[in-house]
XYZ file of C-alpha atoms in Angstrom:
447
model
C 20.054 -164.299 70.862
C 19.796 -165.739 74.174
C 17.722 -167.976 72.967
C 18.229 -171.131 71.389
C 18.256 -172.014 67.305
C 14.881 -173.890 68.203
C 13.238 -170.836 70.101
C 14.665 -168.438 67.732
C 12.698 -170.432 64.659
C 9.147 -170.956 66.356
C 9.146 -167.083 67.787
C 10.121 -166.179 63.908
C 6.590 -164.078 62.628
C 4.740 -164.841 66.424
C 2.932 -161.232 67.822
C 5.158 -162.053 71.448
C 8.339 -161.947 69.932
C 8.016 -158.549 69.771
C 9.852 -156.390 67.470
C 13.284 -157.336 68.324
C 12.776 -160.371 65.774
C 12.460 -157.634 62.662
C 8.723 -157.451 64.358
C 7.405 -159.799 61.488
C 3.998 -161.732 60.936
C 3.965 -165.283 59.997
C 1.399 -167.434 60.936
C 3.390 -170.152 60.376
C 6.910 -171.327 59.384
C 6.128 -173.885 56.055
C 6.433 -172.766 52.905
C 3.847 -170.764 50.914
C 3.054 -169.200 54.571
C 3.088 -165.535 53.993
C 5.739 -163.208 55.608
C 5.875 -159.039 56.792
C 8.984 -157.750 58.590
C 10.736 -155.314 59.171
C 14.095 -154.072 57.891
C 16.384 -151.209 59.409
C 18.614 -149.689 56.577
C 20.693 -146.326 56.258
C 19.050 -143.667 53.981
C 20.304 -140.766 52.098
C 22.478 -138.522 53.660
C 23.071 -141.030 56.594
C 18.976 -141.239 57.401
C 17.562 -144.580 58.556
C 13.971 -145.960 58.211
C 13.066 -149.071 58.262
C 11.250 -151.209 55.333
C 8.136 -153.474 55.204
C 8.334 -156.340 53.393
C 5.964 -158.009 52.336
C 6.588 -161.953 51.069
C 6.147 -165.816 51.315
C 8.596 -168.411 52.757
C 10.375 -170.011 49.593
C 11.815 -172.502 51.701
C 12.495 -173.623 54.979
C 14.642 -175.982 57.201
C 13.043 -176.082 60.862
C 15.515 -174.327 63.423
C 18.868 -173.492 60.898
C 17.116 -171.013 57.929
C 14.101 -170.197 55.934
C 13.969 -167.504 52.805
C 11.747 -165.232 52.128
C 10.735 -163.942 48.538
C 9.758 -160.575 49.013
C 7.497 -158.376 46.228
C 7.371 -154.998 48.201
C 8.476 -152.558 47.600
C 10.723 -154.539 45.035
C 11.197 -158.032 44.073
C 14.542 -159.585 46.210
C 14.840 -162.240 48.980
C 15.790 -162.705 52.385
C 17.893 -165.221 53.795
C 17.907 -166.464 57.176
C 20.817 -169.034 59.324
C 20.362 -169.370 62.716
C 23.707 -170.147 64.123
C 24.149 -172.350 67.124
C 26.827 -171.321 69.226
C 25.482 -172.785 71.916
C 22.570 -174.120 74.205
C 21.839 -170.610 74.366
C 22.670 -168.735 72.043
C 22.706 -168.117 68.896
C 23.797 -165.820 65.852
C 20.499 -164.683 63.510
C 22.367 -163.838 60.167
C 20.444 -162.632 57.335
C 21.537 -162.168 53.524
C 19.848 -159.586 51.317
C 19.354 -159.785 47.855
C 19.150 -156.214 46.310
C 17.149 -155.820 42.776
C 18.077 -152.852 41.148
C 14.741 -151.781 41.395
C 15.126 -151.884 44.805
C 18.774 -149.674 44.865
C 16.412 -147.712 42.915
C 13.152 -147.725 45.693
C 15.789 -146.810 48.999
C 17.333 -144.073 46.737
C 13.964 -142.352 46.187
C 12.744 -142.993 49.867
C 16.492 -142.373 51.496
C 15.852 -138.620 49.639
C 17.915 -138.932 47.019
C 16.692 -138.242 42.828
C 17.520 -140.595 39.401
C 17.497 -139.135 36.442
C 14.612 -140.306 34.325
C 15.357 -141.051 30.462
C 13.143 -139.475 27.940
C 10.567 -140.716 25.629
C 11.214 -142.772 22.869
C 9.997 -140.905 19.831
C 7.797 -144.061 18.861
C 6.233 -144.879 22.086
C 3.635 -143.607 24.878
C 4.942 -143.145 28.437
C 1.886 -143.968 31.320
C 2.234 -144.032 34.876
C 1.269 -145.970 37.336
C 0.964 -145.115 41.263
C 0.436 -147.542 43.815
C 1.189 -148.243 47.540
C 4.105 -150.605 47.678
C 5.107 -148.769 51.154
C 3.112 -147.638 54.009
C -0.657 -149.189 55.197
C -1.130 -150.055 51.674
C 0.805 -151.833 50.724
C -0.302 -155.375 51.073
C -3.490 -153.984 48.818
C -1.862 -153.038 45.719
C 1.061 -155.987 46.373
C -0.053 -157.118 42.328
C -0.419 -153.801 40.621
C 2.873 -152.892 39.758
C 3.424 -156.237 38.126
C 0.244 -157.033 36.250
C 0.381 -153.032 35.269
C 3.659 -154.900 33.356
C 1.818 -157.663 32.184
C -0.784 -155.556 30.380
C 1.828 -153.169 28.759
C 3.659 -156.253 27.368
C 0.189 -157.739 26.450
C -0.499 -154.122 24.377
C 3.246 -153.680 23.203
C 2.801 -157.245 21.770
C -0.560 -156.645 20.122
C 0.910 -154.005 17.954
C 1.399 -151.125 20.588
C -0.558 -147.829 20.628
C -1.568 -146.858 17.557
C 1.730 -148.350 15.678
C 3.869 -147.048 19.053
C 5.241 -149.037 21.856
C 3.661 -148.434 25.390
C 6.463 -148.049 28.168
C 5.893 -147.528 31.839
C 7.053 -146.018 35.226
C 6.158 -146.792 38.384
C 5.564 -144.435 41.174
C 5.288 -145.486 45.341
C 3.206 -143.350 47.211
C 3.869 -144.923 50.422
C 0.393 -143.949 51.343
C 0.923 -140.425 51.567
C -0.949 -137.861 49.887
C 1.358 -135.813 49.868
C 3.702 -137.905 48.601
C 1.546 -139.034 46.283
C 1.126 -135.628 44.908
C 4.408 -134.843 44.458
C 5.364 -138.266 42.662
C 2.500 -137.720 40.041
C 4.243 -134.733 39.321
C 7.442 -136.402 38.703
C 5.687 -137.913 35.923
C 4.043 -135.514 34.739
C 7.686 -134.382 33.964
C 9.050 -137.949 32.835
C 6.069 -137.308 29.496
C 3.919 -139.802 31.089
C 0.434 -139.115 28.661
C -2.010 -141.011 31.554
C -1.203 -141.981 34.891
C -3.232 -145.292 36.349
C -3.370 -143.954 40.399
C -3.752 -147.627 42.567
C -3.965 -145.830 45.575
C -6.299 -144.588 48.379
C -8.922 -142.065 47.845
C -7.137 -139.213 49.745
C -3.726 -139.729 47.478
C -6.121 -139.986 44.165
C -7.641 -136.598 45.436
C -3.889 -134.827 45.509
C -2.844 -136.649 42.348
C -5.927 -135.203 40.852
C -5.817 -131.366 41.953
C -1.665 -131.539 41.234
C -2.124 -132.404 37.718
C -5.960 -130.846 36.950
C -4.399 -128.424 34.199
C -1.154 -131.208 33.075
C -3.660 -132.639 29.809
C -3.221 -136.012 31.250
C -5.912 -138.929 31.761
C -6.734 -139.571 34.625
C -7.584 -143.105 36.473
C -9.018 -144.656 39.184
C -7.976 -148.575 39.088
C -8.967 -149.536 42.677
C -12.194 -149.555 44.414
C -12.897 -146.187 45.345
C -16.190 -144.237 46.553
C -16.500 -141.648 43.390
C -16.202 -138.405 43.771
C -18.932 -135.588 42.419
C -16.307 -133.352 40.659
C -14.610 -135.199 38.398
C -13.200 -133.742 35.009
C -13.606 -135.171 32.122
C -10.294 -136.435 31.789
C -10.678 -138.547 35.126
C -11.900 -142.454 35.223
C -13.286 -143.788 38.225
C -12.944 -147.928 38.074
C -13.529 -150.376 40.645
C -16.422 -151.606 43.136
C -18.233 -148.848 44.910
C -19.310 -149.113 48.549
C -22.611 -148.287 47.724
C -23.390 -151.053 45.690
C -21.135 -153.711 48.076
C -23.058 -152.709 50.502
C -26.186 -153.091 48.537
C -25.440 -156.956 47.760
C -25.044 -158.040 51.242
C -26.830 -156.723 53.357
C -29.296 -158.881 53.497
C -28.280 -161.707 52.652
C -25.872 -161.471 55.537
C -28.114 -160.746 58.209
C -30.531 -163.805 56.998
C -28.122 -165.554 57.025
C -26.213 -164.885 60.507
C -29.455 -163.552 62.076
C -27.995 -159.924 62.943
C -29.659 -156.521 62.814
C -27.275 -154.274 64.998
C -24.244 -152.878 62.707
C -21.135 -151.320 64.123
C -19.256 -149.026 61.324
C -15.753 -148.717 61.737
C -13.538 -146.849 58.600
C -10.467 -144.612 58.222
C -10.284 -141.056 58.990
C -10.696 -139.846 55.430
C -12.936 -139.992 52.505
C -13.108 -143.909 50.873
C -14.667 -145.016 54.797
C -17.035 -141.250 55.085
C -18.400 -142.766 51.381
C -19.021 -146.025 52.587
C -20.303 -145.120 56.258
C -23.087 -142.806 54.301
C -23.776 -146.174 52.204
C -24.449 -147.946 55.277
C -27.014 -145.282 56.737
C -28.684 -145.735 53.250
C -28.465 -149.561 52.546
C -28.519 -151.185 56.170
C -32.257 -149.441 57.168
C -33.572 -150.772 53.625
C -32.505 -154.189 54.676
C -34.209 -154.279 57.921
C -31.221 -153.735 60.186
C -29.953 -150.658 61.575
C -26.698 -149.099 62.660
C -25.720 -148.848 65.968
C -22.068 -146.936 65.988
C -19.751 -145.857 64.244
C -15.840 -145.004 64.368
C -13.103 -143.630 62.446
C -9.503 -144.436 62.871
C -6.032 -143.136 61.807
C -5.048 -144.851 58.865
C -1.489 -146.530 59.921
C -3.594 -147.552 63.324
C -1.467 -150.884 64.649
C -3.527 -151.175 68.812
C -7.248 -151.464 68.430
C -7.940 -152.975 71.644
C -10.287 -149.993 72.706
C -12.238 -150.558 69.670
C -12.856 -153.843 69.697
C -14.259 -152.994 73.016
C -16.131 -151.022 72.147
C -17.502 -152.801 69.679
C -17.990 -155.842 72.459
C -20.112 -153.287 74.728
C -22.545 -151.947 71.979
C -24.732 -154.692 71.940
C -23.826 -154.813 67.570
C -23.699 -158.210 65.607
C -22.148 -157.485 62.842
C -18.998 -155.186 61.903
C -18.825 -153.482 58.638
C -15.521 -152.750 57.639
C -13.546 -150.524 55.303
C -9.750 -150.367 57.354
C -7.924 -151.035 53.948
C -4.622 -153.237 54.006
C -1.715 -153.778 56.813
C -4.962 -151.485 59.298
C -7.530 -154.511 58.079
C -5.117 -157.329 59.088
C -4.644 -156.687 62.119
C -7.866 -155.195 62.769
C -9.167 -158.648 62.170
C -6.393 -160.347 63.528
C -7.166 -159.051 67.102
C -10.862 -159.414 67.131
C -10.111 -163.122 65.912
C -7.832 -162.929 69.368
C -10.200 -161.487 71.370
C -12.840 -164.469 70.568
C -15.110 -161.323 69.002
C -16.127 -164.093 65.874
C -18.228 -165.987 68.419
C -20.870 -162.928 68.656
C -20.366 -160.707 66.035
C -19.975 -161.109 62.418
C -17.562 -159.309 59.734
C -18.662 -157.760 56.426
C -14.956 -156.125 54.963
C -15.140 -154.141 51.832
C -11.138 -154.171 51.165
C -11.071 -158.531 52.002
C -8.526 -159.001 48.618
C -6.721 -162.059 48.969
C -3.129 -160.906 50.252
C -5.150 -159.391 52.363
C -7.151 -162.203 53.556
C -4.017 -164.684 53.582
C -1.848 -162.349 56.571
C -4.544 -161.930 58.311
C -4.078 -165.891 58.335
C -7.039 -168.771 58.012
C -7.891 -169.094 61.823
C -8.142 -165.058 62.107
C -10.151 -165.141 58.652
C -12.452 -168.082 59.048
C -16.349 -165.875 58.873
C -15.134 -162.958 57.601
C -17.574 -162.025 54.511
C -16.460 -159.389 51.693
C -18.206 -158.916 48.131
C -15.810 -158.202 45.172
C -15.102 -157.609 41.940
C -12.650 -159.893 40.978
C -11.631 -163.365 42.515
C -8.481 -165.327 41.296
C -10.690 -168.542 41.978
C -14.089 -167.385 40.485
C -15.811 -167.544 37.201
C -14.403 -164.441 35.013
C -13.973 -165.073 31.523
C -10.404 -165.832 30.601
C -9.492 -165.723 33.677
C -7.580 -169.231 33.163
C -5.389 -168.000 30.721
C -4.648 -164.311 32.234
C -3.620 -166.543 35.341
C -1.358 -169.027 32.989
C 0.565 -165.718 31.574
C 0.438 -163.934 35.045
C 2.330 -166.784 36.458
C 4.900 -166.944 33.476
C 5.779 -164.042 33.700
C 6.004 -164.228 37.383
C 7.103 -167.296 38.769
C 5.856 -169.359 41.304
C 5.354 -167.191 43.663
C 2.635 -164.331 41.858
C 0.894 -162.313 44.159
C -3.290 -161.894 43.928
C -5.067 -159.100 43.280
C -7.716 -157.102 41.277
C -7.030 -157.535 38.143
C -9.447 -153.933 37.221
C -5.131 -152.699 36.771
C -4.947 -154.755 34.078
C -7.889 -153.847 32.088
C -7.881 -150.392 32.382
C -4.452 -150.308 31.137
C -5.361 -152.258 28.249
C -9.017 -150.847 27.539
C -6.417 -147.649 27.627
C -4.440 -148.753 24.384
C -7.729 -150.170 22.918
C -9.511 -146.544 23.085
C -6.929 -144.164 23.378
C -10.318 -141.553 23.077
C -12.882 -142.487 24.927
C -12.885 -144.688 28.203
C -16.340 -145.405 30.150
C -17.437 -147.502 32.144
C -19.480 -150.455 31.977
C -21.565 -151.628 34.162
C -21.389 -155.432 35.397
C -24.056 -157.311 37.159
C -22.635 -158.776 40.880
C -23.042 -162.405 40.518
C -25.601 -164.067 43.299
C -27.051 -160.813 44.547
C -29.807 -159.092 42.731
C -29.338 -155.687 45.295
C -26.675 -154.213 42.898
C -24.384 -152.928 40.336
C -20.259 -152.312 39.686
C -19.254 -150.502 37.254
C -15.929 -151.486 35.301
C -14.722 -154.166 37.194
C -15.809 -156.764 35.567
C -17.980 -160.131 37.145
C -18.238 -159.668 40.428
C -18.750 -161.718 43.351
C -20.082 -161.883 47.053
C -18.293 -164.286 48.950
C -16.878 -165.690 52.046
C -12.849 -165.571 50.879
C -10.884 -168.629 51.257
C -6.854 -168.751 52.335
C -5.540 -170.376 49.045
C -2.851 -172.787 49.823
C -0.754 -172.425 46.793
C -0.703 -169.425 43.867
């Protein structure tokens, strides 16, 4: 590169660097900062594609070297070295450590197929479908590791009626057609239950694809619920109606705003959220001024932000997820929207908040069933075991994934949602998500 090492180091993760420096995003080049970047790789039959890696900086020598430990789509490590070749020239060297899980992901993503060993006679196999890649990956970062922790706990407690649990994890790539195919693959592999930590459109495709397969299907993350679910389908997670009921009046009293602009994705989750908002906001003495839906995977929100600015709205309700929400909120902050418009985000978990960055995330409100720093019973013990299993930099995430797996093991013939009160608000209740909280999320300094 025709830049000095100091210039390359200073540009890494900055939007002005564009795509030539791995299309990376990182708010600050210090240990612990969240990182997103894309690496080009070769696939099956010579097909090339970009892999988005999500992780954090774990070692930094300014202007010389930095190390990224990533957890999505697999656990691995990148070492980036900046070699000075002259006053204004730098060679960038990247060394990637790829685990066996990473090789398997690359083979499958590149169009290859891998055999799955048969289920042992003394085991019960369950499947987890999550979004290890695609726009929802940020929101799903801890799913696999929490599921592994839950299975380990179940097996340490004697298993399921004396039989050990086995787990297979699949990546839906935030694509409902891939989700349906992966669900069928898990069924063929002998999975008796499938825990789907996916978007609602992927969950609907999974449900249709395994409708007559005789497996229990669990939606373990926030969703708008379904009206035609069968007895073998169980849904946990926050509901948008509950979240909005809990926050609408509180937010308007705190900010003085009354006019709402609804922003969502073009699929059922956001359609349900907007339907709930159109009912809840007027009951809290507010009004919905306008709404907009964007395709999943949108990266440029400038036209939408201009619409919001011209609408006269005081509050934006966002049901965007993952990288879409990250880009939307970062661009809202860059456009100066925070000074005049408040923001309520329905999917603002801690990893999403952290990838937005402390400055851009300032002032965003949310309501979720679990925060890592919240007062949930047993939370310190959970965090201790999670950190012990996942090292210094475990991913934060709602623990409903783990709770669903534990409930399956303890009540194999009956799995029902258990209502719990939203803490700090009197407006609503959540189903099966543990103690809920309504708050402004804070970006943690350490994990």
